[in-house]
Short mmCIF file of C-alpha atoms in Angstrom, two decimals:
data_model
loop_
_atom_site.label_atom_id
_atom_site.label_comp_id
_atom_site.label_asym_id
_atom_site.label_seq_id
_atom_site.Cartn_x
_atom_site.Cartn_y
_atom_site.Cartn_z
CA MET A 233 25.03 71.50 -50.79
CA GLU A 234 25.55 73.02 -54.14
CA LEU A 235 29.15 72.90 -55.38
CA GLN A 236 30.64 75.59 -57.64
CA LYS A 237 34.07 75.34 -59.15
CA THR A 238 34.72 79.01 -58.98
CA VAL A 239 32.80 81.95 -57.41
CA VAL A 240 33.42 85.62 -57.80
CA ILE A 241 32.05 87.96 -55.14
CA GLY A 242 31.27 91.49 -56.33
CA ALA A 243 29.78 92.65 -59.67
CA GLY A 244 31.56 95.92 -60.29
CA PRO A 245 34.09 96.38 -62.99
CA TYR A 246 36.56 94.00 -61.48
CA GLY A 247 34.10 91.18 -60.69
CA LEU A 248 32.52 91.36 -64.02
CA SER A 249 35.87 91.41 -65.91
CA VAL A 250 37.32 88.58 -63.95
CA ALA A 251 34.26 86.45 -64.49
CA ALA A 252 34.28 87.21 -68.18
CA HIS A 253 37.85 86.13 -68.47
CA LEU A 254 37.22 82.96 -66.44
CA ARG A 255 34.17 81.89 -68.58
CA ALA A 256 36.13 82.61 -71.76
CA ARG A 257 38.75 80.18 -70.62
CA GLY A 258 36.11 77.54 -69.94
CA VAL A 259 36.22 77.80 -66.05
CA PRO A 260 32.67 77.20 -64.65
CA THR A 261 32.12 80.44 -62.79
CA GLN A 262 29.35 81.94 -60.69
CA LEU A 263 29.15 85.75 -59.98
CA PHE A 264 27.36 87.10 -57.09
CA GLY A 265 26.54 90.83 -56.62
CA LYS A 266 24.28 93.60 -58.04
CA PRO A 267 25.95 94.74 -61.22
CA MET A 268 27.45 98.23 -60.99
CA GLU A 269 25.59 98.95 -57.72
CA PHE A 270 28.26 101.19 -56.28
CA TRP A 271 28.36 103.30 -59.30
CA GLU A 272 24.50 103.61 -59.52
CA ASN A 273 24.58 105.22 -56.03
CA MET A 274 26.79 108.19 -57.20
CA PRO A 275 25.53 111.61 -58.04
CA PRO A 276 23.94 111.40 -61.48
CA GLY A 277 25.70 114.49 -62.75
CA MET A 278 29.10 112.96 -62.04
CA HIS A 279 31.73 112.23 -64.74
CA LEU A 280 34.65 109.72 -64.54
CA LYS A 281 38.04 111.06 -63.87
CA SER A 282 39.60 108.27 -66.00
CA VAL A 283 40.04 109.04 -69.72
CA TRP A 284 38.16 107.06 -72.35
CA SER A 285 40.98 104.65 -73.10
CA ALA A 286 41.16 103.73 -69.35
CA SER A 287 37.46 103.21 -68.75
CA SER A 288 36.49 99.97 -70.54
CA LEU A 289 35.90 96.79 -68.62
CA SER A 290 37.82 93.79 -69.78
CA ASP A 291 37.01 90.62 -71.76
CA PRO A 292 39.66 88.52 -73.46
CA SER A 293 38.24 89.00 -76.98
CA GLY A 294 38.10 92.77 -76.65
CA LYS A 295 34.54 92.67 -78.01
CA TYR A 296 32.88 94.55 -75.22
CA THR A 297 34.82 97.75 -74.80
CA LEU A 298 33.27 101.27 -74.50
CA GLN A 299 33.79 101.77 -78.24
CA HIS A 300 31.82 98.48 -79.06
CA TYR A 301 29.06 99.66 -76.75
CA VAL A 302 28.89 102.96 -78.61
CA LEU A 303 28.51 101.01 -81.94
CA ASP A 304 26.07 98.51 -80.59
CA ARG A 305 23.75 101.14 -79.04
CA LYS A 306 24.24 103.47 -82.02
CA THR A 307 25.04 106.38 -79.67
CA THR A 308 28.00 108.76 -79.52
CA ARG A 309 31.26 108.87 -77.61
CA GLU A 310 31.28 111.15 -74.69
CA GLU A 311 34.36 112.40 -72.86
CA PRO A 312 34.74 113.07 -69.93
CA VAL A 313 32.61 109.79 -69.55
CA PRO A 314 29.29 110.64 -67.82
CA LEU A 315 28.37 108.33 -64.91
CA ALA A 316 24.99 107.31 -66.46
CA PHE A 317 26.75 106.38 -69.63
CA PHE A 318 29.26 104.22 -67.75
CA THR A 319 26.72 102.39 -65.56
CA ASP A 320 24.61 101.68 -68.59
CA TYR A 321 27.77 100.33 -70.36
CA GLY A 322 28.64 98.15 -67.30
CA GLN A 323 25.12 96.68 -67.36
CA TRP A 324 25.51 96.03 -71.14
CA PHE A 325 28.83 94.31 -70.48
CA GLN A 326 27.31 92.16 -67.88
CA GLN A 327 24.52 91.10 -70.10
CA GLN A 328 26.90 90.11 -72.89
CA THR A 329 29.47 88.26 -70.78
CA VAL A 330 27.85 87.08 -67.46
CA PRO A 331 24.17 87.11 -68.18
CA ASP A 332 23.29 84.78 -65.33
CA THR A 333 24.89 87.03 -62.58
CA ASP A 334 23.14 86.27 -59.30
CA PRO A 335 22.26 89.51 -57.40
CA THR A 336 22.16 87.84 -54.04
CA TYR A 337 24.56 89.13 -51.43
CA VAL A 338 27.20 86.75 -49.96
CA GLN A 339 26.55 86.87 -46.21
CA SER A 340 29.55 84.84 -44.99
CA VAL A 341 32.60 82.91 -46.28
CA ALA A 342 34.52 80.38 -44.26
CA ARG A 343 37.13 77.67 -45.00
CA ASP A 344 35.71 74.23 -45.44
CA GLY A 345 38.76 71.94 -45.83
CA LYS A 346 40.37 72.82 -49.12
CA ALA A 347 37.22 74.63 -50.30
CA PHE A 348 35.11 77.52 -49.14
CA HIS A 349 31.67 77.53 -47.53
CA LEU A 350 29.44 80.34 -48.60
CA GLU A 351 26.17 81.41 -46.94
CA LEU A 352 23.89 83.63 -49.05
CA ALA A 353 21.57 86.36 -47.91
CA ASP A 354 18.48 84.31 -49.15
CA GLY A 355 19.41 81.33 -46.97
CA ARG A 356 21.14 79.32 -49.66
CA SER A 357 24.52 77.56 -48.97
CA LEU A 358 27.17 76.54 -51.49
CA LYS A 359 30.73 75.37 -51.63
CA ALA A 360 33.35 76.89 -53.93
CA GLN A 361 36.73 75.50 -54.85
CA ARG A 362 38.17 78.78 -55.93
CA LEU A 363 37.11 82.21 -54.66
CA ILE A 364 37.76 85.65 -56.08
CA VAL A 365 36.86 88.62 -53.86
CA ALA A 366 36.14 91.74 -55.85
CA PRO A 367 34.48 93.97 -53.21
CA GLY A 368 34.81 97.35 -54.80
CA ILE A 369 35.61 100.25 -52.54
CA ALA A 370 32.36 101.02 -50.69
CA SER A 371 33.45 99.48 -47.44
CA PHE A 372 36.87 101.11 -47.45
CA THR A 373 35.80 104.84 -46.73
CA TYR A 374 38.38 106.69 -44.77
CA ILE A 375 37.13 108.96 -41.99
CA PRO A 376 39.86 111.20 -40.33
CA GLU A 377 40.30 110.68 -36.61
CA PHE A 378 38.83 114.13 -35.66
CA ALA A 379 35.52 113.13 -37.36
CA ARG A 380 35.02 109.56 -36.19
CA ASP A 381 32.77 110.41 -33.28
CA LEU A 382 30.71 113.06 -35.12
CA PRO A 383 27.12 112.37 -36.14
CA VAL A 384 26.57 111.63 -39.79
CA THR A 385 23.96 114.40 -39.84
CA LEU A 386 26.86 116.86 -39.40
CA ALA A 387 29.79 115.24 -41.05
CA SER A 388 29.85 112.55 -43.81
CA HIS A 389 32.04 111.01 -46.47
CA THR A 390 31.24 112.25 -50.01
CA GLN A 391 30.48 108.62 -51.03
CA PHE A 392 27.13 108.84 -49.07
CA HIS A 393 25.67 111.58 -51.16
CA LYS A 394 23.84 111.24 -54.44
CA ASP A 395 21.65 114.41 -54.37
CA PHE A 396 22.92 117.70 -52.87
CA THR A 397 19.76 119.84 -53.39
CA ARG A 398 18.88 119.66 -49.66
CA PHE A 399 21.95 121.71 -48.87
CA LYS A 400 20.90 124.77 -50.86
CA GLY A 401 21.46 127.87 -48.66
CA GLN A 402 23.36 125.95 -46.07
CA LYS A 403 26.96 126.72 -45.00
CA THR A 404 29.14 123.75 -45.89
CA ALA A 405 32.79 122.81 -46.05
CA VAL A 406 34.46 120.17 -48.17
CA ILE A 407 37.82 118.64 -47.23
CA GLY A 408 40.04 116.94 -49.83
CA GLY A 409 41.87 118.03 -52.96
CA GLY A 410 41.17 114.83 -54.97
CA GLN A 411 38.52 114.36 -57.55
CA SER A 412 35.78 113.40 -55.06
CA GLY A 413 36.32 116.55 -52.89
CA LEU A 414 36.64 118.87 -55.91
CA GLN A 415 33.54 117.50 -57.66
CA THR A 416 31.53 117.58 -54.40
CA ALA A 417 32.47 121.28 -53.95
CA ALA A 418 31.32 121.97 -57.51
CA PHE A 419 27.98 120.10 -56.98
CA LEU A 420 27.34 122.00 -53.77
CA HIS A 421 28.09 125.38 -55.43
CA GLU A 422 25.84 124.61 -58.30
CA VAL A 423 22.82 123.82 -56.14
CA GLY A 424 23.24 127.05 -54.20
CA ALA A 425 25.14 126.02 -51.04
CA ASP A 426 27.55 128.36 -49.40
CA VAL A 427 30.67 126.07 -49.76
CA GLU A 428 34.37 126.38 -48.81
CA LEU A 429 36.95 123.87 -49.98
CA LEU A 430 39.65 123.10 -47.50
CA VAL A 431 42.76 121.45 -48.87
CA ARG A 432 45.86 120.22 -46.97
CA GLY A 433 48.19 121.20 -49.79
CA PRO A 434 47.79 123.16 -53.02
CA VAL A 435 44.96 122.25 -55.42
CA ILE A 436 46.53 120.22 -58.27
CA TRP A 437 44.91 119.99 -61.71
CA ILE A 438 46.02 117.21 -63.99
CA ASP A 439 47.83 118.66 -67.02
CA ARG A 440 48.14 116.33 -69.92
CA ARG A 441 50.11 118.94 -71.90
CA LEU A 442 52.36 116.35 -73.57
CA TYR A 443 49.24 114.54 -74.79
CA ARG A 444 47.88 117.65 -76.35
CA LEU A 445 50.94 119.02 -77.92
CA THR A 446 52.99 116.15 -79.10
CA GLY A 447 50.73 114.74 -81.93
CA PRO A 448 51.37 111.02 -82.75
CA ALA A 449 54.13 110.89 -80.14
CA LYS A 450 51.62 111.41 -77.32
CA HIS A 451 51.15 107.62 -77.00
CA LEU A 452 54.79 107.41 -76.01
CA PHE A 453 54.05 109.54 -72.98
CA TYR A 454 50.57 108.16 -72.10
CA PRO A 455 49.62 104.47 -72.16
CA PRO A 456 45.96 103.76 -72.40
CA SER A 457 45.67 103.11 -68.60
CA ASP A 458 46.97 106.58 -67.81
CA VAL A 459 47.65 106.23 -64.14
CA GLY A 460 50.23 108.74 -62.92
CA PRO A 461 52.41 111.36 -64.58
CA PRO A 462 54.46 110.63 -67.77
CA GLY A 463 57.22 108.04 -67.05
CA ILE A 464 55.52 106.67 -63.98
CA ASN A 465 52.42 105.89 -65.79
CA TRP A 466 54.27 103.30 -67.92
CA LEU A 467 55.34 101.46 -64.81
CA THR A 468 51.87 101.55 -63.25
CA ALA A 469 50.60 100.09 -66.65
CA MET A 470 52.61 96.99 -66.00
CA PRO A 471 51.44 95.49 -62.73
CA GLN A 472 53.43 92.28 -63.10
CA LEU A 473 56.59 94.27 -63.36
CA TYR A 474 55.49 96.69 -60.66
CA ARG A 475 55.20 93.89 -58.08
CA ARG A 476 58.89 92.86 -58.64
CA LEU A 477 60.05 96.38 -57.49
CA SER A 478 61.24 96.90 -54.02
CA VAL A 479 58.78 97.91 -51.39
CA GLU A 480 60.45 101.19 -51.01
CA THR A 481 60.33 101.91 -54.75
CA ARG A 482 56.68 100.84 -55.06
CA ASP A 483 55.74 103.11 -52.09
CA LYS A 484 57.31 106.18 -53.62
CA LEU A 485 55.89 105.48 -57.05
CA THR A 486 52.36 104.90 -55.72
CA LYS A 487 52.46 108.14 -53.75
CA ARG A 488 53.48 110.08 -56.69
CA ALA A 489 50.95 108.44 -59.07
CA THR A 490 47.99 108.82 -56.75
CA ARG A 491 48.58 112.25 -55.14
CA PRO A 492 45.22 114.12 -54.84
CA SER A 493 44.32 116.03 -58.00
CA GLY A 494 41.42 116.95 -60.16
CA ALA A 495 40.67 116.32 -63.79
CA GLU A 496 41.38 119.35 -66.10
CA TRP A 497 37.83 119.39 -67.42
CA LEU A 498 36.47 120.14 -63.84
CA ARG A 499 38.71 123.06 -63.28
CA HIS A 500 36.40 125.82 -64.58
CA ARG A 501 33.70 124.72 -62.14
CA VAL A 502 36.00 125.11 -59.10
CA ASP A 503 38.95 127.45 -59.74
CA ASN A 504 37.85 131.06 -58.91
CA VAL A 505 34.30 129.79 -58.37
CA VAL A 506 34.46 127.87 -55.15
CA ARG A 507 35.98 129.70 -52.18
CA THR A 508 39.17 127.67 -51.45
CA THR A 509 41.53 127.56 -48.48
CA ALA A 510 44.71 125.69 -49.37
CA ASN A 511 47.63 124.38 -47.26
CA THR A 512 45.52 123.92 -44.11
CA HIS A 513 43.65 121.14 -42.40
CA ILE A 514 41.09 120.56 -39.69
CA VAL A 515 42.55 119.63 -36.32
CA LYS A 516 39.25 119.62 -34.40
CA ALA A 517 35.61 119.54 -35.10
CA LEU A 518 32.95 120.04 -32.42
CA PRO A 519 29.03 120.22 -32.55
CA HIS A 520 28.05 123.79 -32.10
CA ASN A 521 24.68 125.52 -32.43
CA GLY A 522 23.17 122.74 -34.38
CA GLY A 523 26.17 122.62 -36.73
CA LEU A 524 29.89 122.17 -36.47
CA LEU A 525 32.68 124.44 -35.27
CA LEU A 526 35.88 123.62 -37.27
CA HIS A 527 39.32 124.50 -35.80
CA LEU A 528 41.89 124.81 -38.60
CA SER A 529 45.68 124.30 -38.52
CA ASP A 530 46.15 128.00 -39.38
CA GLY A 531 44.46 129.08 -36.18
CA THR A 532 41.16 130.11 -37.72
CA THR A 533 37.69 128.60 -37.21
CA ARG A 534 34.61 127.92 -39.34
CA GLU A 535 31.08 127.35 -38.43
CA VAL A 536 29.23 125.06 -40.87
CA ASP A 537 25.97 123.18 -41.15
CA HIS A 538 27.60 120.21 -42.74
CA LEU A 539 31.13 118.90 -43.39
CA PHE A 540 31.76 116.74 -46.58
CA MET A 541 34.89 114.49 -46.36
CA GLY A 542 36.45 113.72 -49.73
CA THR A 543 39.11 111.81 -47.79
CA GLY A 544 39.23 108.78 -50.15
CA TYR A 545 39.49 105.05 -49.30
CA ARG A 546 41.87 102.81 -47.39
CA ALA A 547 41.57 99.16 -48.37
CA SER A 548 41.82 96.47 -45.72
CA ILE A 549 40.58 92.96 -45.52
CA HIS A 550 39.53 93.63 -41.93
CA THR A 551 36.51 95.71 -43.09
CA LEU A 552 35.19 92.73 -45.13
CA ASP A 553 32.69 91.48 -42.54
CA PHE A 554 31.54 88.61 -44.76
CA LEU A 555 34.80 86.91 -44.42
CA ASP A 556 35.02 84.63 -41.42
CA PRO A 557 37.52 86.07 -38.86
CA ALA A 558 39.46 82.75 -38.80
CA LEU A 559 39.77 82.88 -42.54
CA ARG A 560 41.03 86.55 -42.38
CA GLN A 561 43.59 85.55 -39.90
CA GLU A 562 45.00 82.94 -42.33
CA VAL A 563 45.60 85.65 -44.92
CA GLN A 564 49.03 87.04 -44.77
CA GLU A 565 48.81 90.76 -45.10
CA TYR A 566 50.47 94.23 -44.72
CA ASN A 567 48.50 96.96 -43.25
CA GLY A 568 45.34 95.26 -44.31
CA HIS A 569 46.51 94.53 -47.80
CA PRO A 570 46.68 90.77 -48.63
CA LEU A 571 50.14 89.68 -49.88
CA LEU A 572 49.51 88.20 -53.32
CA ASN A 573 51.41 86.13 -55.84
CA GLN A 574 51.39 86.66 -59.65
CA TRP A 575 48.00 85.15 -59.98
CA PHE A 576 46.47 87.60 -57.50
CA GLU A 577 46.26 84.56 -55.00
CA SER A 578 46.71 85.07 -51.32
CA SER A 579 48.46 82.85 -48.80
CA VAL A 580 45.29 80.82 -48.62
CA PRO A 581 45.32 78.56 -51.67
CA ARG A 582 42.63 79.53 -54.35
CA LEU A 583 41.58 82.66 -52.51
CA HIS A 584 42.19 85.68 -54.75
CA PHE A 585 41.75 89.43 -54.22
CA VAL A 586 41.30 92.07 -56.86
CA GLY A 587 40.83 95.82 -57.00
CA ALA A 588 42.09 98.16 -54.37
CA LEU A 589 43.06 95.23 -52.12
CA ALA A 590 45.60 94.25 -54.66
CA ASP A 591 47.32 97.63 -55.00
CA TYR A 592 50.03 97.05 -52.42
CA THR A 593 51.32 94.17 -54.60
CA PHE A 594 50.48 95.34 -58.05
CA GLY A 595 50.40 99.11 -57.80
CA PRO A 596 47.88 101.88 -58.13
CA ILE A 597 46.47 100.79 -61.38
CA CYS A 598 44.42 98.40 -59.18
CA ARG A 599 42.45 101.38 -57.82
CA PHE A 600 41.15 102.17 -61.31
CA VAL A 601 38.96 100.33 -63.91
CA ALA A 602 42.02 99.93 -66.10
CA GLY A 603 43.44 97.34 -63.66
CA ALA A 604 40.77 94.90 -64.34
CA ARG A 605 42.41 93.49 -67.40
CA ALA A 606 45.57 92.43 -65.71
CA SER A 607 43.68 90.71 -62.84
CA GLY A 608 41.21 88.90 -65.09
CA ARG A 609 43.99 87.59 -67.37
CA ALA A 610 46.19 86.36 -64.57
CA ILE A 611 43.48 84.59 -62.52
CA ALA A 612 41.73 83.09 -65.49
CA SER A 613 45.02 81.67 -66.90
CA HIS A 614 45.91 80.13 -63.57
CA ALA A 615 42.51 78.68 -62.93
CA ALA A 616 42.29 77.22 -66.39
CA SER A 617 45.62 75.60 -66.16
CA ARG A 618 44.72 74.03 -62.73
CA ARG A 619 41.23 72.98 -63.72
CA VAL A 620 40.19 73.31 -60.07
#
């Protein structure tokens, strides 16, 4: 059986960044996954919510940022960052830093003494002495309880839609006041669907007023990672400090930093354009006349052909089917989030988790591309020092 010193599962921004850091530190590393696969399945007209300074993947030399990509490809900077631009950049980053990425899926992972036994989708088996799980968020979609028994032909998460043209002329509703819900509502309106946006609270648009008005001082208010409002954004930018805060403080800061909101550049495509009902939510949805009958908390009803749920993601190791149940049981966790030390290592030695699974310990920056740098640096430093 093939033996690998270190294996990274997942080839999105986190997996690519961690692998780049590990290899730069001389740690033999194999990366499994289809590079940028999740991003390539998003609507082609989409743009990133993150600002330019927070959208680069991470390598320790800093040679493969978005700006270096622009110079290498002799193209121009675009902001907000278009999806196609970002996915092309991710592919370029992979070719520069981890060119031998193996696109084979990992089918199962189990403990094998002090190592890990991996079965691949193509029938190969291998052992790894250190394992980094970077699964992205595709498996973490959150479906509200009222919709869990509805057929996907009538109600679906926004993640599962790349092309909205088939909804032209149909009556649709979108729930969610975050970027996904707001951008989906804009897409539907622009292809000619009859769309209503339903938001539990008010619609909030990100206002970076201090960035626009304070000249050189703007960098005092906005770190490059830019997660959360001024003040909180500096705390989220330092995940090793964030993890030392009390659970109660972390919880309050995370809720404030990640409240549903939309990027200012999207506002003109939604505000006074898409019919919006704020401060209400769906309490019941029933199949009716080939569509859905929605019962809202304000006592009104809606009949729609399709319901889109921009309800976000809730990370949990229990949704990672490739992890052996016995191994999952060994991982100490809180509400599905593994409890991690400063090296993003779980209670199972040499088993690390990055991305959204790390946000309980390290804060909301782990939900964004900007968090890849901290995890890559910590894991690579630890692995290099142990030479395991």
